[in-house]
Amino acid sequence: MREQTNKQTICIAGKNSIATEGLSYLLTNFPEFEYKYIPNKSDGGLDSWQPSLKKFAESKGVQEISLETAYEIPGIKFISLEFDRLVKPSRFSSSELFNIHFSLLPAYKGMYTSAHPILNGEKYSGVTLHKIFAGIDTGDIIAQTKFPISGLESARELYFRYLDEGLNLFVKHAESILSSNYVTIPQGLLGSTYFGKDSIDYKNLSVNLNVTAIQLINQIRAYSFREFQLPKIYGKSVIKAESCEAISCFPPGKVLWQTKFSMAVSTIDFDVVLTFDPVEGFIKELREGTSEQAILWIDKIRNLDDRDENGWTPLIVSSYKGDLKTSFELLTRGANPNTPNFKGTTPLMYAFTHFEQTGNKEMCKLLLNYGANIHAADNSGRNLEFFAKKRDSLLKYEELMVHINQTS
Ligand code: TYD
């Protein structure tokens, strides 16, 4: 029989680092409570580009419950940190229900708050700790952090800032909300805005070129989020848009010039130079063209560990191909030999597949010489030895171990 405790229950519901780190903070600093968690529907218990709340909570022995169960727990304190469902406050036995919303409420209630403020050319955004009421992000405000966003390059950067600032705000006020010792301010009518699920159609994202230069620049910023997508213009993924001084003399959207790496288009006012995604350019060239042409893109890549929407880094693709020259170029310029795809598959695992397919182990050796970790596990906890055993390639794995022993 489960031991009955008189501890008050706190339930963390949500996803991503704000939820895992928020829960971690509470477990360490407020051990006197009983903790439960509710993962988002998309949480399969594995880390991806964000940590899994399910995985973290299970590693700490925190029990998963359903929302229905949470409604039934007497005196529960419910904390939503990027939770994906609307809760019904009237069904809880308590009114101690809190949410961190990624915007400066009352503005930008609802969804895609990393994109809308940028699209609208806002200079500031922020994060808000508020009580959960029956509406969408309508509850009374407990605290807010405001920060400038005009210098942020993309929705991705803004989202990571939200995760950090949201966690800081939560940590700062955790004690007061846990002890029910806080003051609230109702949200007003003025400045209140809402954007729902259909406010941006990410599956069919299209950039409107019939706009001013700054509106075009802001669309590129707002739609740039590598793990989801990059905006495409005339079929090319774009990572950056910069305005020229020249006033446009042509109808908006006309291509003025184009090179391998960028193009210029006219807008309603100023011409804009669009920089193509060098990660996509590199990967496409390496898969369909030549190493020499692919290497030309490397200089343009700001972070060699950036991944495309499949989760591939340049080094993953060159390792899988067994392209020694290109991989060497990437490694000497600082590419991390251990940066995996979103599922945790490492460049060495890809190179090992090349070894299995061709019998050539040079790519594996190169990665090992640059510090690839042969024992690294993917997000399901499976390492190269596991795959080698499963695929009947243990002898090849042992050849690599011999190489490690000889070089160490
Ligand atoms: P998500 O957590 O799904 O949305 P929300 O901000 O509404 O809670 O996604 C985080 C951010 O990622 C979102 O603000 C905008 C961006 N995003 C994309 O760029 N493309 C997409 O397909 C999705 C779903 C989100």
PDB file of C-alpha atoms in Angstrom, residues 84 101-103 108-117 136-137 193-200 202:
ATOM      1  CA  ASP A  84      -0.118  22.414 -24.028  1.00  0.00           C
ATOM      2  CA  HIS A 101       3.300  33.088 -20.326  1.00  0.00           C
ATOM      3  CA  PHE A 102       5.898  34.081 -22.886  1.00  0.00           C
ATOM      4  CA  SER A 103       4.730  37.646 -23.553  1.00  0.00           C
ATOM      5  CA  TYR A 108       0.064  38.553 -27.118  1.00  0.00           C
ATOM      6  CA  LYS A 109      -2.198  36.128 -25.350  1.00  0.00           C
ATOM      7  CA  GLY A 110      -2.358  32.765 -27.079  1.00  0.00           C
ATOM      8  CA  MET A 111       0.135  31.174 -29.440  1.00  0.00           C
ATOM      9  CA  TYR A 112       3.379  31.717 -31.322  1.00  0.00           C
ATOM     10  CA  THR A 113       4.573  34.489 -29.060  1.00  0.00           C
ATOM     11  CA  SER A 114       8.113  34.117 -30.400  1.00  0.00           C
ATOM     12  CA  ALA A 115       6.878  35.161 -33.831  1.00  0.00           C
ATOM     13  CA  HIS A 116       4.053  37.694 -33.446  1.00  0.00           C
ATOM     14  CA  PRO A 117       5.899  40.439 -31.539  1.00  0.00           C
ATOM     15  CA  ILE A 136      -6.696  32.067 -22.379  1.00  0.00           C
ATOM     16  CA  ASP A 137      -3.847  33.848 -20.555  1.00  0.00           C
ATOM     17  CA  THR A 193      -4.257  41.102 -28.003  1.00  0.00           C
ATOM     18  CA  TYR A 194      -4.699  37.411 -28.835  1.00  0.00           C
ATOM     19  CA  PHE A 195      -3.339  35.162 -31.581  1.00  0.00           C
ATOM     20  CA  GLY A 196      -4.695  31.657 -32.017  1.00  0.00           C
ATOM     21  CA  LYS A 197      -3.557  28.454 -33.695  1.00  0.00           C
ATOM     22  CA  ASP A 198      -4.529  29.603 -37.176  1.00  0.00           C
ATOM     23  CA  SER A 199      -2.753  32.953 -36.848  1.00  0.00           C
ATOM     24  CA  ILE A 200       0.295  31.464 -38.610  1.00  0.00           C
ATOM     25  CA  TYR A 202       3.508  26.995 -40.396  1.00  0.00           C
TER      26      TYR A 202
END
